[in-house]
Short mmCIF file of C-alpha atoms in Angstrom, two decimals:
data_model
loop_
_atom_site.label_atom_id
_atom_site.label_comp_id
_atom_site.label_asym_id
_atom_site.label_seq_id
_atom_site.Cartn_x
_atom_site.Cartn_y
_atom_site.Cartn_z
CA UNK A 1 -30.68 -8.74 -20.79
CA UNK A 2 -27.62 -6.56 -20.46
CA UNK A 3 -26.49 -8.66 -17.51
CA UNK A 4 -26.21 -11.76 -19.68
CA UNK A 5 -24.10 -10.01 -22.25
CA UNK A 6 -20.80 -10.60 -20.47
CA UNK A 7 -21.62 -14.19 -21.31
CA UNK A 8 -19.42 -15.81 -18.66
CA UNK A 9 -16.34 -14.84 -20.65
CA UNK A 10 -17.45 -15.54 -24.20
CA UNK A 11 -17.99 -12.07 -25.66
CA UNK A 12 -15.53 -10.77 -28.28
CA UNK A 13 -13.35 -7.81 -27.26
CA UNK A 14 -14.60 -4.60 -28.83
CA UNK A 15 -18.27 -5.59 -28.49
CA UNK A 16 -20.55 -2.75 -27.34
CA UNK A 17 -22.24 -4.11 -24.22
CA UNK A 18 -24.48 -1.15 -23.43
CA UNK A 19 -25.14 2.37 -24.62
CA UNK A 20 -27.45 5.08 -23.35
CA UNK A 21 -28.13 8.66 -24.43
CA UNK A 22 -29.40 10.95 -21.68
CA UNK A 23 -31.65 13.99 -21.99
CA UNK A 24 -29.71 17.25 -22.41
CA UNK A 25 -28.18 18.64 -19.21
CA UNK A 26 -30.38 21.32 -17.62
CA UNK A 27 -29.68 23.84 -14.87
CA UNK A 28 -32.40 22.13 -12.85
CA UNK A 29 -30.51 18.82 -13.10
CA UNK A 30 -27.30 20.52 -11.91
CA UNK A 31 -29.14 21.99 -8.92
CA UNK A 32 -30.67 18.61 -8.04
CA UNK A 33 -27.34 16.80 -8.43
CA UNK A 34 -25.58 19.43 -6.32
CA UNK A 35 -28.05 18.81 -3.50
CA UNK A 36 -28.11 15.02 -3.88
CA UNK A 37 -24.33 14.65 -4.10
CA UNK A 38 -23.36 17.23 -1.44
CA UNK A 39 -21.18 18.94 -4.05
CA UNK A 40 -21.85 22.55 -3.15
CA UNK A 41 -19.19 24.07 -5.43
CA UNK A 42 -21.04 27.15 -6.81
CA UNK A 43 -19.26 26.79 -10.17
CA UNK A 44 -22.02 24.30 -11.14
CA UNK A 45 -25.06 26.34 -10.17
CA UNK A 46 -24.14 30.04 -9.85
CA UNK A 47 -23.50 31.75 -13.18
CA UNK A 48 -22.05 34.84 -11.50
CA UNK A 49 -19.48 32.72 -9.68
CA UNK A 50 -18.72 30.78 -12.89
CA UNK A 51 -18.13 34.03 -14.81
CA UNK A 52 -15.95 35.46 -12.04
CA UNK A 53 -13.90 32.24 -12.29
CA UNK A 54 -13.36 32.71 -16.04
CA UNK A 55 -16.09 30.46 -17.47
CA UNK A 56 -18.89 31.62 -19.80
CA UNK A 57 -21.53 29.67 -17.86
CA UNK A 58 -22.00 27.01 -15.21
CA UNK A 59 -21.07 23.47 -16.24
CA UNK A 60 -21.92 19.96 -15.14
CA UNK A 61 -20.30 18.19 -12.21
CA UNK A 62 -17.85 15.63 -13.57
CA UNK A 63 -19.27 13.22 -11.00
CA UNK A 64 -22.76 13.55 -12.55
CA UNK A 65 -21.46 12.41 -15.92
CA UNK A 66 -19.36 9.71 -14.22
CA UNK A 67 -22.33 8.44 -12.18
CA UNK A 68 -24.42 8.02 -15.32
CA UNK A 69 -21.54 6.37 -17.20
CA UNK A 70 -20.82 4.00 -14.30
CA UNK A 71 -24.50 3.06 -14.20
CA UNK A 72 -23.96 1.14 -17.47
CA UNK A 73 -21.18 -0.90 -15.88
CA UNK A 74 -23.13 -1.38 -12.65
CA UNK A 75 -26.09 -2.72 -14.63
CA UNK A 76 -23.76 -5.15 -16.44
CA UNK A 77 -22.52 -6.15 -12.97
CA UNK A 78 -26.04 -6.85 -11.71
CA UNK A 79 -25.60 -4.07 -9.13
CA UNK A 80 -23.28 -6.23 -6.99
CA UNK A 81 -20.22 -7.36 -8.99
CA UNK A 82 -18.46 -4.10 -9.80
CA UNK A 83 -14.84 -4.37 -8.60
CA UNK A 84 -13.46 -0.99 -9.72
CA UNK A 85 -14.25 2.03 -11.86
CA UNK A 86 -12.01 4.88 -12.89
CA UNK A 87 -12.20 7.79 -15.25
CA UNK A 88 -10.35 10.72 -16.66
CA UNK A 89 -12.38 13.92 -17.01
CA UNK A 90 -11.37 14.93 -20.53
CA UNK A 91 -13.50 18.03 -21.09
CA UNK A 92 -16.30 20.07 -19.53
CA UNK A 93 -19.97 19.15 -20.08
CA UNK A 94 -22.10 22.23 -20.74
CA UNK A 95 -25.78 22.97 -20.17
CA UNK A 96 -27.65 21.57 -23.20
CA UNK A 97 -25.18 18.78 -23.92
CA UNK A 98 -26.82 15.39 -24.54
CA UNK A 99 -24.37 12.81 -23.27
CA UNK A 100 -24.13 9.27 -24.60
CA UNK A 101 -22.38 6.72 -22.41
CA UNK A 102 -20.97 3.59 -24.02
CA UNK A 103 -19.62 0.42 -22.42
CA UNK A 104 -17.43 -1.77 -24.61
CA UNK A 105 -15.71 -5.01 -23.65
CA UNK A 106 -11.93 -4.52 -23.56
CA UNK A 107 -10.86 -7.98 -22.39
CA UNK A 108 -11.23 -10.68 -19.77
CA UNK A 109 -8.50 -11.18 -17.21
CA UNK A 110 -7.78 -13.03 -13.98
CA UNK A 111 -7.93 -10.61 -11.06
CA UNK A 112 -6.95 -11.20 -7.42
CA UNK A 113 -10.50 -12.33 -6.59
CA UNK A 114 -11.27 -14.27 -9.76
CA UNK A 115 -11.99 -13.69 -13.41
CA UNK A 116 -13.16 -10.22 -14.40
CA UNK A 117 -14.36 -8.44 -17.51
CA UNK A 118 -12.53 -5.18 -18.18
CA UNK A 119 -14.95 -2.74 -19.79
CA UNK A 120 -14.00 0.53 -21.50
CA UNK A 121 -16.37 3.38 -20.69
CA UNK A 122 -16.80 6.54 -22.74
CA UNK A 123 -19.09 9.54 -22.31
CA UNK A 124 -19.38 11.83 -25.32
CA UNK A 125 -21.63 14.71 -26.34
CA UNK A 126 -23.94 15.14 -29.34
CA UNK A 127 -20.95 16.16 -31.52
CA UNK A 128 -18.98 13.08 -30.48
CA UNK A 129 -16.58 15.09 -28.32
CA UNK A 130 -15.31 12.89 -25.49
CA UNK A 131 -16.10 14.12 -21.97
CA UNK A 132 -15.03 11.16 -19.87
CA UNK A 133 -12.86 8.17 -20.68
CA UNK A 134 -12.84 5.39 -18.14
CA UNK A 135 -12.73 1.74 -17.28
CA UNK A 136 -14.62 -0.71 -15.11
CA UNK A 137 -13.78 -4.20 -13.89
CA UNK A 138 -16.69 -6.55 -13.30
CA UNK A 139 -16.49 -9.94 -11.62
CA UNK A 140 -18.08 -12.65 -13.74
CA UNK A 141 -21.19 -14.16 -12.20
CA UNK B 1 2.10 27.04 -5.75
CA UNK B 2 0.36 24.55 -3.53
CA UNK B 3 2.52 23.84 -0.49
CA UNK B 4 4.26 20.52 -1.21
CA UNK B 5 4.74 19.84 2.50
CA UNK B 6 1.12 18.61 2.49
CA UNK B 7 2.14 15.46 0.60
CA UNK B 8 1.51 12.45 2.83
CA UNK B 9 -0.47 14.40 5.40
CA UNK B 10 -3.72 13.21 6.87
CA UNK B 11 -6.87 15.26 6.24
CA UNK B 12 -8.71 13.68 9.12
CA UNK B 13 -11.33 11.07 9.74
CA UNK B 14 -15.10 11.28 10.21
CA UNK B 15 -18.16 9.05 10.41
CA UNK B 16 -21.33 9.38 8.33
CA UNK B 17 -24.51 7.41 8.13
CA UNK B 18 -26.53 7.60 4.91
CA UNK B 19 -30.32 7.66 5.14
CA UNK B 20 -32.24 5.60 2.55
CA UNK B 21 -33.85 8.81 1.30
CA UNK B 22 -30.39 10.22 0.51
CA UNK B 23 -29.69 7.18 -1.66
CA UNK B 24 -33.06 7.65 -3.36
CA UNK B 25 -32.41 11.35 -3.98
CA UNK B 26 -29.04 10.51 -5.54
CA UNK B 27 -30.29 7.76 -7.86
CA UNK B 28 -33.25 9.96 -8.81
CA UNK B 29 -30.83 12.74 -9.81
CA UNK B 30 -28.69 10.42 -11.95
CA UNK B 31 -31.70 8.58 -13.37
CA UNK B 32 -30.87 5.12 -12.01
CA UNK B 33 -34.09 3.14 -11.58
CA UNK B 34 -32.56 -0.05 -10.11
CA UNK B 35 -35.00 -1.16 -7.37
CA UNK B 36 -32.28 -2.20 -4.87
CA UNK B 37 -31.53 1.50 -4.25
CA UNK B 38 -35.15 2.24 -3.31
CA UNK B 39 -36.51 -0.84 -1.65
CA UNK B 40 -34.84 -2.92 1.05
CA UNK B 41 -36.71 -6.05 -0.06
CA UNK B 42 -35.35 -5.66 -3.60
CA UNK B 43 -31.86 -5.25 -2.11
CA UNK B 44 -32.27 -8.42 -0.02
CA UNK B 45 -33.51 -10.30 -3.09
CA UNK B 46 -30.17 -9.37 -4.72
CA UNK B 47 -28.35 -10.95 -1.77
CA UNK B 48 -27.52 -7.68 0.00
CA UNK B 49 -27.93 -6.94 3.70
CA UNK B 50 -29.64 -3.61 3.10
CA UNK B 51 -29.96 -0.71 0.67
CA UNK B 52 -26.52 -0.43 -0.95
CA UNK B 53 -24.57 2.77 -1.45
CA UNK B 54 -24.39 3.42 -5.24
CA UNK B 55 -20.94 2.98 -6.86
CA UNK B 56 -19.95 6.64 -7.20
CA UNK B 57 -21.70 7.85 -4.01
CA UNK B 58 -18.58 7.36 -1.83
CA UNK B 59 -17.31 10.59 -3.46
CA UNK B 60 -20.32 12.31 -1.89
CA UNK B 61 -19.58 10.68 1.45
CA UNK B 62 -16.33 12.65 1.44
CA UNK B 63 -18.36 15.87 1.07
CA UNK B 64 -20.98 14.97 3.69
CA UNK B 65 -19.24 16.83 6.50
CA UNK B 66 -19.31 20.20 8.16
CA UNK B 67 -16.65 21.68 5.87
CA UNK B 68 -16.83 19.65 2.62
CA UNK B 69 -13.98 21.52 0.96
CA UNK B 70 -11.70 21.55 4.01
CA UNK B 71 -8.71 20.58 1.88
CA UNK B 72 -9.12 23.70 -0.28
CA UNK B 73 -8.94 25.87 2.82
CA UNK B 74 -6.01 23.94 4.29
CA UNK B 75 -4.07 23.89 1.02
CA UNK B 76 -5.09 27.50 0.21
CA UNK B 77 -6.66 26.71 -3.19
CA UNK B 78 -9.50 28.93 -4.57
CA UNK B 79 -12.64 26.90 -5.29
CA UNK B 80 -13.17 28.47 -8.74
CA UNK B 81 -9.70 27.35 -9.87
CA UNK B 82 -10.15 23.59 -9.49
CA UNK B 83 -11.40 20.98 -11.93
CA UNK B 84 -11.79 17.28 -11.40
CA UNK B 85 -9.06 15.53 -13.40
CA UNK B 86 -9.41 11.86 -12.50
CA UNK B 87 -11.45 9.66 -10.19
CA UNK B 88 -11.08 6.02 -9.19
CA UNK B 89 -13.06 3.70 -6.90
CA UNK B 90 -12.15 0.16 -5.84
CA UNK B 91 -14.83 -1.96 -4.21
CA UNK B 92 -13.80 -4.50 -1.59
CA UNK B 93 -17.06 -4.99 0.33
CA UNK B 94 -20.55 -3.45 0.17
CA UNK B 95 -21.52 -0.27 2.01
CA UNK B 96 -25.09 0.14 3.22
CA UNK B 97 -27.50 2.91 4.16
CA UNK B 98 -28.36 3.16 7.87
CA UNK B 99 -24.90 1.95 8.91
CA UNK B 100 -22.04 4.12 10.20
CA UNK B 101 -19.27 4.54 7.62
CA UNK B 102 -15.83 5.74 8.69
CA UNK B 103 -13.96 7.87 6.17
CA UNK B 104 -10.33 8.84 6.18
CA UNK B 105 -8.41 10.91 3.65
CA UNK B 106 -4.83 11.93 3.02
CA UNK B 107 -2.89 13.92 0.46
CA UNK B 108 -1.22 11.34 -1.78
CA UNK B 109 0.64 13.69 -4.13
CA UNK B 110 0.99 17.24 -5.40
CA UNK B 111 2.79 17.91 -8.70
CA UNK B 112 2.73 20.34 -11.59
CA UNK B 113 2.72 20.28 -15.38
CA UNK B 114 3.25 22.89 -18.08
CA UNK B 115 5.86 24.79 -16.10
CA UNK B 116 3.59 25.18 -13.09
CA UNK B 117 0.54 26.47 -15.04
CA UNK B 118 -1.34 23.36 -13.93
CA UNK B 119 -0.96 21.82 -10.50
CA UNK B 120 -2.42 18.45 -9.55
CA UNK B 121 -3.54 17.48 -6.06
CA UNK B 122 -4.17 13.77 -5.50
CA UNK B 123 -6.26 12.70 -2.51
CA UNK B 124 -6.59 9.09 -1.34
CA UNK B 125 -9.52 8.07 0.82
CA UNK B 126 -11.03 4.95 2.26
CA UNK B 127 -14.44 4.00 3.59
CA UNK B 128 -14.78 1.34 6.28
CA UNK B 129 -17.79 -0.39 7.77
CA UNK B 130 -18.50 -0.28 11.51
CA UNK B 131 -16.61 -3.54 12.11
CA UNK B 132 -13.51 -2.08 10.43
CA UNK B 133 -13.92 -3.91 7.11
CA UNK B 134 -12.37 -1.95 4.26
CA UNK B 135 -15.23 -1.39 1.78
CA UNK B 136 -14.12 1.24 -0.75
CA UNK B 137 -10.83 2.88 -1.59
CA UNK B 138 -10.89 5.96 -3.78
CA UNK B 139 -8.51 8.41 -5.38
CA UNK B 140 -9.46 11.83 -6.69
CA UNK B 141 -7.12 14.01 -8.70
CA UNK B 142 -7.88 17.69 -8.96
CA UNK B 143 -6.22 20.15 -11.26
CA UNK B 144 -5.61 23.72 -10.14
CA UNK B 145 -5.49 26.18 -13.04
CA UNK B 146 -3.12 29.08 -12.51
CA UNK B 147 -3.43 32.28 -14.51
#
């Protein structure tokens, strides 16, 4: 259903195209993402290293939160029509944070390879604090 | 201070091949249940030549090497001092599991803000298919916190 929502260029800017709230971040998830993503930085899994680096605890990989946020755009793109994604990592995601990703239509425009939808992406925690702020471009089917 | 003479320098090139089970492990970790990442028939039904590499996985390709944080060592940056500031991917052609992928990376920029309290290191990378086709370009910006 989500894949139809770009509507071949007929959706109003500002429309929420997709939204998903994930289960709270756990240490187990961080360990599994570290292994699956080859990101071996101990700051995400070793509390002693995190403390020695000036943090109260480990925190989530930015790329974990980005991957889940980009999944919304990739689903809207049918898994094959994503042209670009970018994000700014605004603040750290802590263990226990339940992140909601939202995809909202920004506009349609003519790109170098045809018409695309530009989609604003946001990831925010349970308090509404923004973690990631990004953008995706999706070729229209 | 990160040595500015690194700007423009090449961080080398390497080749990786992603096994389908690595794709599965990654999509399991991020909770993506799209069948094309798990089943080659589902991928073919979507018009793809094989199991595709998920959109943000090219970042992991850059770490899938003997010394994943080689640039930290070369640029003399402590691992506990960096945070990811920005990330961008541009997709030009699909990348697939079970195919060699050639990765290259260079230092695009190094600059500071807040009177040198924050330094930014910008790395540009590209992933090419075996026939040389440019598939993904990416840019990661890292911030180094001083003090």
